[in-house]
Structures are given as C-alpha cells and as structure tokens.
XYZ file of C-alpha atoms in Angstrom:
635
model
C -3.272 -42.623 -10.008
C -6.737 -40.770 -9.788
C -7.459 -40.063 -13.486
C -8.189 -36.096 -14.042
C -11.663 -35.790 -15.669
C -14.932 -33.794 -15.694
C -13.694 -30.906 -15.571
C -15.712 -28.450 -17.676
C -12.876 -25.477 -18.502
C -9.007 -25.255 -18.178
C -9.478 -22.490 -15.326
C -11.315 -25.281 -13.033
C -8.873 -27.903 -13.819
C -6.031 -25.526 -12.863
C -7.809 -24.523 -9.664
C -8.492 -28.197 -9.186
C -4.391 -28.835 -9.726
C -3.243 -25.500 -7.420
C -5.639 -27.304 -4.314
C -3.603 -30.548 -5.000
C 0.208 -29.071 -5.162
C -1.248 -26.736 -1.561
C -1.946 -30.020 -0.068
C 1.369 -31.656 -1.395
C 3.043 -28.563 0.122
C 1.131 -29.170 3.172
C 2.028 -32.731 3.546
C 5.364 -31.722 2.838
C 6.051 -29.120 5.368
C 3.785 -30.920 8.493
C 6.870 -33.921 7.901
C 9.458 -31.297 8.291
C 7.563 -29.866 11.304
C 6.746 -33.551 12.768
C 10.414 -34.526 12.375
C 11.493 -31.211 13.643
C 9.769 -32.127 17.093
C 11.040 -35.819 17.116
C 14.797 -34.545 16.464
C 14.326 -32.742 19.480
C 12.913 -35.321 21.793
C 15.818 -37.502 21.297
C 18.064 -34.623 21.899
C 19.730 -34.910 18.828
C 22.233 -31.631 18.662
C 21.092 -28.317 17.417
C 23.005 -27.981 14.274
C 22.082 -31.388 13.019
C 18.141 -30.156 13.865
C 19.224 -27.291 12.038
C 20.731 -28.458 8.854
C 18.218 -31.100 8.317
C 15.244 -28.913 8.742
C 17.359 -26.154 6.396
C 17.747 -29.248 3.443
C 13.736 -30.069 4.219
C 12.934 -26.592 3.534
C 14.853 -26.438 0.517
C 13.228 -29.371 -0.846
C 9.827 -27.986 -0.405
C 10.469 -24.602 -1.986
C 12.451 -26.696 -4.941
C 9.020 -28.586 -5.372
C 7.011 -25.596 -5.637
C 9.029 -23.996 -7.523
C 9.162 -27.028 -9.988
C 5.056 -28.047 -9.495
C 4.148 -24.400 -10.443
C 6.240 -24.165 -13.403
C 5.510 -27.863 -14.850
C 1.965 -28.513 -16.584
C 2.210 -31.994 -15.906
C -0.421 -34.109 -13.688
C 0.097 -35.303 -9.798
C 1.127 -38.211 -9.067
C -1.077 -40.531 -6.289
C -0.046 -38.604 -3.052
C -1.051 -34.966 -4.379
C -4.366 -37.237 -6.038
C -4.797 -38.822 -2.895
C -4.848 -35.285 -1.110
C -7.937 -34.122 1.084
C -10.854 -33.358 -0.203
C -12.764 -30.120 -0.958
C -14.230 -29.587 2.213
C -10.395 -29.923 4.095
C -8.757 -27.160 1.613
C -9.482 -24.449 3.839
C -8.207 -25.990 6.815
C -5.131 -27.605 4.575
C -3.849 -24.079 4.074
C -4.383 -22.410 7.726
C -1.907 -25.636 8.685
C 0.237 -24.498 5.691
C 0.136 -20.783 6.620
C 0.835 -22.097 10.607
C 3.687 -24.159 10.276
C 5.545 -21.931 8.380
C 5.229 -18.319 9.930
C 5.725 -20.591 12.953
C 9.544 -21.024 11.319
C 9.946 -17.345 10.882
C 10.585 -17.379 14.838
C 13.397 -19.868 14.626
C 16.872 -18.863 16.007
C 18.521 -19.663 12.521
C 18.138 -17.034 9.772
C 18.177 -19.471 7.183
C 15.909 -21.420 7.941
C 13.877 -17.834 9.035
C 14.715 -16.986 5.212
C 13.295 -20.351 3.742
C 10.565 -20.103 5.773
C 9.450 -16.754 3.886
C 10.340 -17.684 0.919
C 7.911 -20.369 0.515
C 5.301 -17.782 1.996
C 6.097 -15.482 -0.685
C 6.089 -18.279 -3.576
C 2.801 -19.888 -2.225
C 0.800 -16.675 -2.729
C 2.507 -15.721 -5.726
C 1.104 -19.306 -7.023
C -2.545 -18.556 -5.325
C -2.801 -15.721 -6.993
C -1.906 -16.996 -10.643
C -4.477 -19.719 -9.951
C -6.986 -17.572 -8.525
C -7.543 -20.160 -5.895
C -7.596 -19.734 -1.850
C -5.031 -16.388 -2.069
C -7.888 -14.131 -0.197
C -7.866 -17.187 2.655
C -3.937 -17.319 2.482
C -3.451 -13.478 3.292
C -6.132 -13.438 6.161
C -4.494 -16.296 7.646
C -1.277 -14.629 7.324
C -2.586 -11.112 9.365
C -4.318 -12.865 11.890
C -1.264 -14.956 12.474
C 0.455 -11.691 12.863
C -2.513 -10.343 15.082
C -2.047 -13.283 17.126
C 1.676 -12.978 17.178
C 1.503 -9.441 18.683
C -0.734 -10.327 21.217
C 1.545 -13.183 22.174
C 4.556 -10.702 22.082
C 3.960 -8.837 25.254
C 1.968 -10.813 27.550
C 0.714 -7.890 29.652
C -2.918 -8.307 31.175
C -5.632 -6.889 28.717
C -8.778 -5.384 30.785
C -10.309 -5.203 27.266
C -10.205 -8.912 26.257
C -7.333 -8.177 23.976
C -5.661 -11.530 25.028
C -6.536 -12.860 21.204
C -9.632 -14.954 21.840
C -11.191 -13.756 19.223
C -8.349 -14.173 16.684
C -7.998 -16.689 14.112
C -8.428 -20.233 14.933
C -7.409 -22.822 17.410
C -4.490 -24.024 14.659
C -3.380 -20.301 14.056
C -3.502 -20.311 18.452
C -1.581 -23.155 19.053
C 1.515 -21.912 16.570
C 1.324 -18.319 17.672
C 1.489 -19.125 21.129
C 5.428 -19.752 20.798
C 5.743 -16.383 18.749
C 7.856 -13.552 19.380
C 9.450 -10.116 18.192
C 11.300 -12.355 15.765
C 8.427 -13.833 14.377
C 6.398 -10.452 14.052
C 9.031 -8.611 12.075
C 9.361 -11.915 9.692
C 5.703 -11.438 9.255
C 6.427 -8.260 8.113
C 8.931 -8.802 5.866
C 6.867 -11.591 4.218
C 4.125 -9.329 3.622
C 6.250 -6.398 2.283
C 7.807 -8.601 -0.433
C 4.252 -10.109 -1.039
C 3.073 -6.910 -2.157
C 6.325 -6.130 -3.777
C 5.320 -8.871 -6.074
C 1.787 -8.185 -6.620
C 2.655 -4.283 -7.614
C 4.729 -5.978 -10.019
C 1.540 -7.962 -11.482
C -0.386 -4.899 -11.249
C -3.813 -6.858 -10.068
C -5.589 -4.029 -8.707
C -8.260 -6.898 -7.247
C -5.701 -8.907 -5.129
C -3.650 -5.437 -4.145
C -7.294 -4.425 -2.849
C -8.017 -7.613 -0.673
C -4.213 -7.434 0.312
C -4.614 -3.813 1.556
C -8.135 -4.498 3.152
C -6.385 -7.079 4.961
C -3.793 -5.117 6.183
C -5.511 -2.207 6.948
C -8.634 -3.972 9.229
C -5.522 -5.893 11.148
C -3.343 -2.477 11.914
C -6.603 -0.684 12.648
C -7.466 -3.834 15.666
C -3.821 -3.584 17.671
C -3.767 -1.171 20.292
C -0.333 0.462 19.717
C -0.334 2.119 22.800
C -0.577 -0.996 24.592
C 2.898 -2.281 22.332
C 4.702 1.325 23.178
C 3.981 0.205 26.763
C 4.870 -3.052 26.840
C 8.696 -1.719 24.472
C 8.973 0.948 27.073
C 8.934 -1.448 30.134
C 11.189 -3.159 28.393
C 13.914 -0.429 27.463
C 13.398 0.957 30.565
C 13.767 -2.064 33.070
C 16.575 -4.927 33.184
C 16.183 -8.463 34.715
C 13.429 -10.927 33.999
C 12.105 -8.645 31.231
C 15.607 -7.612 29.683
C 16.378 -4.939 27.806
C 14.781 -5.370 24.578
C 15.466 -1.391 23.448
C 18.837 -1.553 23.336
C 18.979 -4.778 21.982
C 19.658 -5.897 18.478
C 15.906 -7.226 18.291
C 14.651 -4.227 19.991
C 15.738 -2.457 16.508
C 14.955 -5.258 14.191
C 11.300 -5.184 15.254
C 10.584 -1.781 14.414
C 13.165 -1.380 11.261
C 10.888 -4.196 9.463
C 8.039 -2.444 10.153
C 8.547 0.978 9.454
C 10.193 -0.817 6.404
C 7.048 -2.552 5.704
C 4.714 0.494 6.128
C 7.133 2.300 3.903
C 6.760 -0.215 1.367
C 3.096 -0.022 1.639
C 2.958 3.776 1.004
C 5.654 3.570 -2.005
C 3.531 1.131 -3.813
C 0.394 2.592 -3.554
C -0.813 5.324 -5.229
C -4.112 7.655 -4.298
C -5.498 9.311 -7.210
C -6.770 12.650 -6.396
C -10.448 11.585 -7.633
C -10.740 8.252 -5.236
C -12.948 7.584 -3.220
C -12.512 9.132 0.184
C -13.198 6.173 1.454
C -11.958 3.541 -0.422
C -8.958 0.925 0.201
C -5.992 2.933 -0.489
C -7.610 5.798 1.396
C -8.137 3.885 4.579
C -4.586 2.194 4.841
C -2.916 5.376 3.940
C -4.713 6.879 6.719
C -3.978 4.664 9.068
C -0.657 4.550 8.525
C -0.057 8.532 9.083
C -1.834 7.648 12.363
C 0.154 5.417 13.113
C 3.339 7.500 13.241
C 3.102 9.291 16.026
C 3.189 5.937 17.762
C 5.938 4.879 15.640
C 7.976 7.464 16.416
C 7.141 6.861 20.107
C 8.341 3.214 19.763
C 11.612 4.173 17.824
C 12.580 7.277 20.358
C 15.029 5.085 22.342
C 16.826 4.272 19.058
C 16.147 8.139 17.553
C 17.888 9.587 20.575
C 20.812 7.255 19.738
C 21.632 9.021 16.221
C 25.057 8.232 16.099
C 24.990 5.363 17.337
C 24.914 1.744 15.560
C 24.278 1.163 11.911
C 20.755 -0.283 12.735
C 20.009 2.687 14.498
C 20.576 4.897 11.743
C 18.798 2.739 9.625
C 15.913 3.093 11.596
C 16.063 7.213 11.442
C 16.726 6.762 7.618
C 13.587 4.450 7.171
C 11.368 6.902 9.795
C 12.443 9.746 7.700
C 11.681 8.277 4.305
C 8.102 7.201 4.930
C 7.342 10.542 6.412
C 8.286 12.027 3.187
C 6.574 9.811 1.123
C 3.405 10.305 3.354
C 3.814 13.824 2.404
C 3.051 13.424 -0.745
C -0.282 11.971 -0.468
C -3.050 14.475 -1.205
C -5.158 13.832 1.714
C -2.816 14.464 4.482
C -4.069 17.221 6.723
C -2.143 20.255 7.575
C -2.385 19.658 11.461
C -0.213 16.584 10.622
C 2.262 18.299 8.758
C 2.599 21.038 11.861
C 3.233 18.520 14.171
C 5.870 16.804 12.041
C 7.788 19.833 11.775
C 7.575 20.600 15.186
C 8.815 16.933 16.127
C 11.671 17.759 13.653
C 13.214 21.199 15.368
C 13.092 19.000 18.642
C 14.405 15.818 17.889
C 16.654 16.485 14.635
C 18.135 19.212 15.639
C 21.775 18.107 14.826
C 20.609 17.722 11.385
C 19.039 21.053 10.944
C 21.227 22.916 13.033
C 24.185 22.144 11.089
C 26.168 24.668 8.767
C 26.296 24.027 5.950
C 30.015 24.551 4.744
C 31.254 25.338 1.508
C 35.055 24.380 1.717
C 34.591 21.110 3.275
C 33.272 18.739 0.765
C 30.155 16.798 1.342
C 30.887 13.241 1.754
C 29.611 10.837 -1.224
C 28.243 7.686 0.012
C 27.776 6.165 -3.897
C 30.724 3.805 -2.273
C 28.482 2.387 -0.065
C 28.196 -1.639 -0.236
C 31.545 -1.466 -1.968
C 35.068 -3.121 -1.276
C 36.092 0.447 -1.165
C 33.340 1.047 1.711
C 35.548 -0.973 4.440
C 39.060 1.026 3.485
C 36.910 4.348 5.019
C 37.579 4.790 8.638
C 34.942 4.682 11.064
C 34.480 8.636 11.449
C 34.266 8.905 7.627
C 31.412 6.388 7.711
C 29.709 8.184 10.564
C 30.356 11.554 8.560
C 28.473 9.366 5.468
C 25.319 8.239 7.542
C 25.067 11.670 8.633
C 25.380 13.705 5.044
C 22.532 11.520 4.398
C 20.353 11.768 7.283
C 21.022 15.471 6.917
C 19.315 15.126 3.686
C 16.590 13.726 4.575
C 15.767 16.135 7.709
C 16.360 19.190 6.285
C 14.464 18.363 2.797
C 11.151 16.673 4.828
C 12.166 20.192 7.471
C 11.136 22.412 3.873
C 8.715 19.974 2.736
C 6.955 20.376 5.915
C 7.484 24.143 6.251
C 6.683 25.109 2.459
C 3.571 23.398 2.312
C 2.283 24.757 5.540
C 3.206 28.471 3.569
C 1.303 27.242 0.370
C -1.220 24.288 0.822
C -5.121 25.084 0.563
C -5.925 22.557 2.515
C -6.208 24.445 5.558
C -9.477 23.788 7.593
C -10.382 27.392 7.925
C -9.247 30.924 8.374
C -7.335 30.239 11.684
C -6.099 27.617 11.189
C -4.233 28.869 8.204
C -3.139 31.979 10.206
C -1.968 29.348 12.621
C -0.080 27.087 10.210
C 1.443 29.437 8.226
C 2.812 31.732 11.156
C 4.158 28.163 12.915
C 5.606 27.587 9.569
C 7.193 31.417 9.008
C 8.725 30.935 12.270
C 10.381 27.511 11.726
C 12.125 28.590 8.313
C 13.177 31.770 9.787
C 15.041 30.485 12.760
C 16.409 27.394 10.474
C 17.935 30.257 7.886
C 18.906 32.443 11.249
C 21.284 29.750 11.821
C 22.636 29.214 8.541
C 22.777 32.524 6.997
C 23.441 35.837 9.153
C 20.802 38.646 8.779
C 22.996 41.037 7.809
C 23.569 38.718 4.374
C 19.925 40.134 3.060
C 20.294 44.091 3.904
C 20.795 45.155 0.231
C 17.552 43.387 -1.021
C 17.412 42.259 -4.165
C 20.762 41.494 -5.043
C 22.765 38.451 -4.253
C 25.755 38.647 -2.060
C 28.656 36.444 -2.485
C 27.108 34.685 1.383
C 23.634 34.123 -0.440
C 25.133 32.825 -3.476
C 27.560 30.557 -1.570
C 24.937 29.007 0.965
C 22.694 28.054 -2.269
C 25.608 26.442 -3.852
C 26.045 24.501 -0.871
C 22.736 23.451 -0.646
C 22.315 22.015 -3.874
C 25.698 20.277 -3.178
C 24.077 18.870 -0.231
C 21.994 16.696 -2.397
C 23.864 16.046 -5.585
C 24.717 12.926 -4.535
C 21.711 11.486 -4.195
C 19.477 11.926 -7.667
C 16.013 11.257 -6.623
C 16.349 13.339 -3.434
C 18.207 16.515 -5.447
C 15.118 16.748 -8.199
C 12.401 16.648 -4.928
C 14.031 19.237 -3.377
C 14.646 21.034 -6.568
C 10.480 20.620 -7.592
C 9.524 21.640 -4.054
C 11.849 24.757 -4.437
C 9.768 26.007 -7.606
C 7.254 27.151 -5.096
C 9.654 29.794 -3.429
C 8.077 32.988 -4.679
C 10.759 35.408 -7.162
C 11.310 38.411 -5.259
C 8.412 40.825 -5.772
C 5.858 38.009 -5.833
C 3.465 37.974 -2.831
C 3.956 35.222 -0.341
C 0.579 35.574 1.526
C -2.179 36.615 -0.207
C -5.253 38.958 1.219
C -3.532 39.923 4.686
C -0.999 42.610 5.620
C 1.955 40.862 6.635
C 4.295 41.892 9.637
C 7.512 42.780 8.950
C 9.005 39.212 10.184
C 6.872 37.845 6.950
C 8.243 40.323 4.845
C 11.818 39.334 6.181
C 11.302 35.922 5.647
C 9.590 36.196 1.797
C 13.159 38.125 1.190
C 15.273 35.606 2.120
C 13.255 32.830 0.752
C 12.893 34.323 -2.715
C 17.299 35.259 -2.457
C 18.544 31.941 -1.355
C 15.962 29.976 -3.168
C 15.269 31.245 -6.353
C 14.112 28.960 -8.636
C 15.955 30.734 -11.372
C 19.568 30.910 -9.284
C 19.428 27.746 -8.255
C 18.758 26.394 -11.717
C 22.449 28.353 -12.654
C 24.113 26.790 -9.855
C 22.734 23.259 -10.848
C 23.776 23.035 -14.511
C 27.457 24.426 -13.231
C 27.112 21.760 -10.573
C 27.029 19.108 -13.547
C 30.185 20.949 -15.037
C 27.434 22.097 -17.866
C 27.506 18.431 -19.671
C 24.388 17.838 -21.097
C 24.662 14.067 -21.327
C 24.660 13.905 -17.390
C 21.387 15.556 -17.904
C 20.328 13.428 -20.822
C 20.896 10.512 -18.362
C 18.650 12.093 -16.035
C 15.785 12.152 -18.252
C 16.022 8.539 -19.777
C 16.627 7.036 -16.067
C 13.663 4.753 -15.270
C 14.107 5.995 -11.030
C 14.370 10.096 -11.591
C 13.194 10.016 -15.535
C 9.915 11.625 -14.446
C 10.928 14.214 -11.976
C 13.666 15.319 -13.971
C 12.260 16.400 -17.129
C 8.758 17.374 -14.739
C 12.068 19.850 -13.144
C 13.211 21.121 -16.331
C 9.681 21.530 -18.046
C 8.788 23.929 -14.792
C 11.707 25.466 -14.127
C 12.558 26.328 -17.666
C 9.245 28.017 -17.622
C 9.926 30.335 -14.668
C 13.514 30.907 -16.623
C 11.934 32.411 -19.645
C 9.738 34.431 -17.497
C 12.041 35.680 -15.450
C 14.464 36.068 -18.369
C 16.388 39.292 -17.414
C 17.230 37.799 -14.067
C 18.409 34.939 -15.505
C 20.290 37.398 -17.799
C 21.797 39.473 -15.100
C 23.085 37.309 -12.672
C 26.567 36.772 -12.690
C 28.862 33.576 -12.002
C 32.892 33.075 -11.823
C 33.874 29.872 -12.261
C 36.495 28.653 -9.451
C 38.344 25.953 -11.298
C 40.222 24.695 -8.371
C 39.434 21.393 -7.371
C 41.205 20.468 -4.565
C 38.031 20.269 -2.355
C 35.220 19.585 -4.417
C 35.200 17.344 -7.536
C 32.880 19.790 -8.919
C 32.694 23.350 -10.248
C 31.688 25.814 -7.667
C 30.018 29.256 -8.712
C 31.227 32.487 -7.147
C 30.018 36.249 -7.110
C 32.853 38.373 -8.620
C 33.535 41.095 -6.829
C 30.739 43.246 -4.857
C 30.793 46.014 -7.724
C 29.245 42.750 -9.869
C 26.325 43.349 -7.875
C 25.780 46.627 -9.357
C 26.823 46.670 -12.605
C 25.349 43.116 -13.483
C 28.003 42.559 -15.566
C 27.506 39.576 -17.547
C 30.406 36.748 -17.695
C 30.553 35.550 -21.539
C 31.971 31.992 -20.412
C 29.043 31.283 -18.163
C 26.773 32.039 -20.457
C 28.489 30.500 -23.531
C 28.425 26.911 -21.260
C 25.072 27.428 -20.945
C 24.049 27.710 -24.361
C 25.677 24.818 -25.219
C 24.676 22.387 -22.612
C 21.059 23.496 -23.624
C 21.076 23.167 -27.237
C 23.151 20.109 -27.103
C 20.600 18.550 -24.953
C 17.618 19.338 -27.710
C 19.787 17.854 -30.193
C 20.452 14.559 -28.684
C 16.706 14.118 -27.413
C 15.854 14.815 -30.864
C 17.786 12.140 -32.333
C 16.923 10.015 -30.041
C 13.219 10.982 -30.476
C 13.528 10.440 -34.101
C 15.132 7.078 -34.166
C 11.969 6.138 -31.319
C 14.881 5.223 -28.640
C 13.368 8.105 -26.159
C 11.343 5.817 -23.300
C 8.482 8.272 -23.866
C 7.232 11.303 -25.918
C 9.176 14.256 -25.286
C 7.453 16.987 -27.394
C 6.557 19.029 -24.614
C 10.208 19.253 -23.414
C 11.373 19.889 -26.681
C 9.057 23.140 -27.341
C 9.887 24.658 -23.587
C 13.565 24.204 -24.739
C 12.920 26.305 -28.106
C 11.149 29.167 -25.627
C 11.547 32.517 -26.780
C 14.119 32.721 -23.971
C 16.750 30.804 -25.846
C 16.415 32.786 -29.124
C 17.663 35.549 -26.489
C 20.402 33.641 -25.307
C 21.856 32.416 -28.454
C 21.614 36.210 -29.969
C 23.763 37.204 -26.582
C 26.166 34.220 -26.830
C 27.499 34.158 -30.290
C-alpha cells in the first residue's frame, strides 16, 4: 500500500483522497463499459447484458456511496491510481462513459447511470476538487449530444468540431433524444442539490456553465430538425407524436423550470451578472420552446404526457414572470400567444353549480377508481388554473408595470392589455351585470365566488392570484394615471374594481374556509405558502381597514346546502340588499371570530417561540383600528 504522507493540511490530503476514489470510480465504471462491449460480441442475450451491467452499476454507486462517507485510507488499486497529470483526463472518461449510459434502452440502468452523476459532483463539490471540470464536461457532452441528435448539414460548422474532446466525441457520437433529456435531468437534480448547500460559488460556475452552453445551440436549427420529424413518416419517423418526441422537451422545460425556481435575482444585481444572463436566456428561449412543444400544445386533451408538457410550459412562464427584469414586450406577446392557443382554458365559464373538480387525489389508490372523463375534467381544472392566472398576470402587469420603455409603448401595452381583459370578462360575465355601478349584483358576486373556488384547491396558486388581485383598483381609484381615458377604459376599471375587489374577495375567501381560523393558521406556519399567506393577509387587511365601510356594507347569505360544493358559498340576498346595505349579523359575527381567534393562537404560539418566524407585524395589522369597529358592531 502507498503510505499517505507529506501532506501539509487536512484540505490537501482530502483533495489528494477525492482524486484517488474518482480514479477508483473510473476504473470501476471503464470494466462495466469494457465488459458491456464483450457481452455483446459474443451475443450473449439482452437481458443477461442488461442485468449484469444493472448489478455493475449498483456496485459502483454502493462504493461511492460507502468511499465518500468512510474516512478511512485506499487500499493499493485507488494508491496505485494515475497520477496528477491523468486526473483531468480520468474524469472526462468518467463523465463519458456514464452520460453515454443515459442513452441505454433500459431505464434502470438510464437511472443508475444518473445517479452516480449526481453523487460524483455532490462528492466534487464537498472536496472542492475537479467539480468546475466535472460540470463543463457534463454541458459539452450535452452540446455534443444535440449536435449528434439531428444530423442535418450545418453551413455554419455547427457539426461539433469544436466541442469538447476526442473522448467526449467518440461517446456522443452514439447519443440521442434519450440521452439529451437524461442530461437534463442529471443537471436539474444537480442543482437541486447544490440550492440545498446554498454555495453561491459552485451555483455560479454551474449557471455560467449552463448559460454559455444554451446561449451556443441554434434552437432554430432543433425546431427544424423536430418539425421534419413530426411532420414526415418513413426513414425519419415520427418523433412528435411519439412518446420520446414528448419526453425530450418535458425534461427540458422541466429543467429550465427548475433553473428559474431555484434562482433568485435580487433587484440590486448586477445587470449583468450570472443569474441575470441565464434568466435571460431562458425567457428567450421560450418562444422557441413553445415552437418545439406546439405539436403536443395543440393536442391538449390528449395523453397524460401531453398535458404534462402544457402544465410544465405554463409554470415556468409564470415563474419567469416574476423576475424583475422581464420586459413588457415579452409579457404582450405571452398574452397574445395565450388568447390564441389557450383559448379552451380562458374561454370557459366558469360555473357556480357544478363543482370544481379536486385533484388532491391525485397519485392516490383512489386516483384509478375515477373514470377517464373525470381525470380529463381534473387535468383540465388545473390547466385552467394556470392559463387564466398567468392570462391576469400577464394582463395586470401590462395595466400597472413601470417598466414600459417609453410613452408609446405604454399606450401600446396597456390598450393591448385593456382589450384582452375586457373580451376575457365579455365572455364570462354579461355587460348588462355592471349597469348599476357600484353595487354588486347577485351575477358579480357569484362569478367572484367562483373564481376563488377555481383555485382553492391548489394553495400556492390561490394566494398568487389572491396577491396579484390587490392591485385591482377599489372603485373610485384611477386606473390610468395622467391621460383621459375612453369610455372602453372606464368600462373596464368598473368591472375590474366589482368583480375583483380586493376587499370582496377577501369576504368570499374566509367563507370559502367555512370561517375556521386554524385552516388559516395552517396557512401561515406552512413552509410552501407560509410567506405568501401572511404577505396576503398583512396587505389585504390593510386595504380592509381602509376601505372599512365597504367592508361594512356588503352583505352575504350563507347557502348551507351542500350537495354540490363541500364548501360554503356566499349569496346576495335579495336585490333590495343592494340598496339598503343591510348588514347580516351571522356573517359578520363568523368573521369576528375567525379573526380574533387567529391573533390568539399566533400569540400563543409566538409566546411559547413555536411560530417559524416573527410575527409582530401581523399581529399589529390584526389589532387595526378596523377591528375595534367590528367587535363594537358584533357583540
């Protein structure tokens, strides 16, 4: 055994120990490969090929695993193991061999393969040894494997020449769709761990990485080279209507979704820093993403992969809304591709006596007992979420952002955006619903109960599209500020400000949660919606004690039968309500309750320290003058 000494710290002698256990890993996996290609000249059969090379795998991870996790020294063959000079080239090998694996017909083996990825950088990077060579390796590889994906002639010299080296070459050359979208999913649950580490270094080279590899592939040339292949059968196939022709783009809108949930931009970086440049280019890219996926997006009812792909699509457009840098142009355009292509979504009625599906049963025994229209019905409850909250997303911000480039084009953006919200409540609402302004109507009160029971079954989407809502104007307020508006605009601020009132809506939600204020206690200690519920209740309950006679005034009638909705539904009274204002005593009395009930338990909790964080500024917005008021009128 080579004795360990000379070493002058315990960081070089554990660098010195993470170069041995990547050679041993090396070794390990080049005799899987090498036996691999021997199996298969002797013609052994496929499923002895496979299970052998599925218990080598296994083995190797095992090892890592176990070499990582012990502090004890390497035995001769680790020792033994190349020297300094050969590391760099020890890992390409490493890196090669087993993204080649990811292209392999069985998904276990597919599964190992990325596994071992994932566990090999999570081991560079607690060494601090070789991890910026191991993700480089890892993009070119999936550079290369694109290029060896579609092997149309490139006038531009895009035939990957210039890509990685002869041993990344040689492996890619056998590479596919399948082995592109297990790149991808290696490198989204790479990152997936690092977020957890929270090394802002390695998340930087990781994202620099990324970013300079996206920013190289022509997408054009890969919506081309998918096109030809949806579009033509024989020698080419079909690949768009195949399983794989979904797969592909799934894992990498997937990935890119990833990528955008886990980082954040601060609104003081550096315009052109790492997180600014990959979040850039990924709202670039999804135009051409959504160009790739139209085959599949014009299929909406179609197979469960297919509406996973819309679901995904959706969901990183939303979360790409939310980055502070994103240009209003983009926004327009995204709305616009909306009202064509989602149509069915936003277009449909919302309906208070049929029930909105809940999909919490999803992945559930019970799941499989629901027939296959139920499922459908499901799917689409949720993709109607999605497209009619990124739909307002879109539309509101246009109405409110600053970040318009000039004059024009906020005349431009904002009219585009009037237009789009007044044909989408056109079809949901009839005109004639807002020709008393400023009252309610039992049709105005009904469509915003349905709304919000549109998205009670999904938490974090129901406190977005609550937060976004605080920005509808109450009626009075100006919408557009400096101009004279046409009448259309003036039409449109009424109808906003009646069937989204901040103040309404906040009514219809606590009756929603049959006023029980440990459903909202749960909210507010939930590590997912924690944070945008009590940032919900600290804003709206604000605009409440503002608006306090409105809040007042408005009056409810609880419909207690249940027979189509597990939940309490709120109902006008009669039309003379709308006069008189009168004000129902029960409503009000569940209110109070819920409220105070809810300080009380977050200040027991508070003063036992069992709150997850400090909830002061809650606690004084729920002592507002307003409540004074409403305890005087309740008791």
């Amino acid at each position: 055994m080579l004795a360990v000494k000379g070493f002058r710290d315990s960081g070089e002698r554990k660098q010195w120990r993470e170069k041995m256990i990547v050679s041993r890993i090396h070794l390990l996996i080049d005799r899987c490969v090498r036996r691999r290609h021997a199996e298969g000249e002797v013609n052994l059969p496929a499923e002895a090929m496979e299970k052998d090379m599925l218990l080598s795998l296994s083995q190797v991870l095992r090892e890592i695993q176990s070499c990582f996790d012990s502090d004890s020294e390497e035995g001769e063959e680790t020792a033994a193991a190349s020297p300094e000079s050969k590391d760099h080239l020890c890992l390409e090998r490493l890196v090669a061999h087993l993204v080649g694996l990811l292209g392999a017909k069985n998904v276990h083996v597919q599964h190992l393969a990325g596994n071992i990825l994932v566990q090999v950088s999570e081991s560079l990077v607690e060494s601090g040894s070789q991890w910026d060579d191991f993700i480089r390796f890892l993009c070119d590889s999936l550079h290369l494997a694109l290029v060896y994906s579609f092997p149309l002639p490139s006038p531009t010299g895009f035939e990957g020449s210039n890509i990685g080296s002869d041993v990344l070459k040689c492996e890619m050359k056998k590479a596919d769709w399948c082995t592109v979208s297990g790149i991808f999913r290696v490198l989204r649950n790479i990152l997936k761990r690092l977020s957890q580490e929270e090394n802002e270094d390695v998340i930087d080279v990781y994202l620099d990485s990324v970013n300079s590899t996206l920013a190289k592939i022509p997408w054009c040339r890969v919506n081309t080279h998918f096109s030809n292949r949806h579009a033509h059968n024989g020698t080419l196939g079909s690949i768009g209507n195949s399983e794989e022709g979904t797969v592909f783009p799934g894992n990498f809108v997937q990935f890119l979704s990833t990528v955008v949930q886990q980082v954040r931009f601060p609104e003081d970086s550096d315009a052109f820093g790492t997180t600014h440049l990959i979040l850039q280019k990924i709202t670039e890219l999804v135009p051409d993403l959504l160009r790739l996926c139209q085959p599949k997006l014009e299929s909406q009812s179609g197979s469960s992969m297919s509406r996973y792909l819309v679901h995904k699509l959706l969901v990183l457009m939303i979360r790409l809304t939310y980055q502070s840098n994103i240009k209003c142009s983009i926004l327009l355009s995204w709305l616009q591709y909306l009202q064509h292509h989602f149509q069915r979504f936003l277009q449909h009625t919302l309906n208070r006596n049929k029930p909105v599906q809940d999909n919490c049963l999803e992945g559930s025994p019970f799941f499989v007992s629901l027939s296959d229209r139920d499922v459908n019905e499901t799917h689409s409850n949720h993709l109607q979420r999605l497209s009619v909250f990124l739909f307002l997303r879109c539309s509101l911000t246009l109405l409110y952002t600053s970040r318009h480039a000039d004059k024009d084009c906020e005349f431009d953006c904002r009219k585009k955006g009037m237009e789009g919200v007044f044909k989408w409540i056109e079809q949901q609402v009839p005109g004639d619903t807002f020709s008393n302004h400023g009252t309610y109507s039992k049709k105005s009160v009904d469509f915003s109960t349905c709304f919000i029971q549109l998205f009670m079954h999904e938490d974090d989407l129901l406190f977005k599209v609550l937060l976004q809502l605080l920005s509808v104007p109450l009626a009075g307020e100006e919408l557009l500020k400096g101009e004279e508006r046409l009448l259309q605009d003036k039409e449109i601020c009424v109808r906003l400000s009646t069937l989204f009132n901040p103040v309404i809506l906040f009514w219809i939600f606590l009756s929603e949660l049959h006023y029980d204020h440990q459903v909202l206690l749960d909210y507010l200690i939930s590590k997912d919606i924690g944070a945008s519920c009590a940032e919900y209740l600290l804003r709206c309950l604000r605009t409440v004690c503002d608006s306090w006679t409105l809040f007042v005034e408005f009056p409810f009638e609880e419909n207690i039968n249940d027979s189509t909705s597990k939940r309490r539904r709120l109902l006008v009274e009669t039309p003379e309500v709308e006069q008189n204002q009168i004000l129902h005593p029960q409503a009000f009395e569940n209110a109070k309750e819920c409220l105070l009930s809810l300080q009380n338990s977050i200040v027991r909790l508070h003063q036992k320290k069992l709150f997850p964080y400090n909830p002061e500024a809650l606690l004084r917005r729920l002592v507002c003058h307003g409540y004074n008021k409403l305890i005087t009128l309740c008791t």
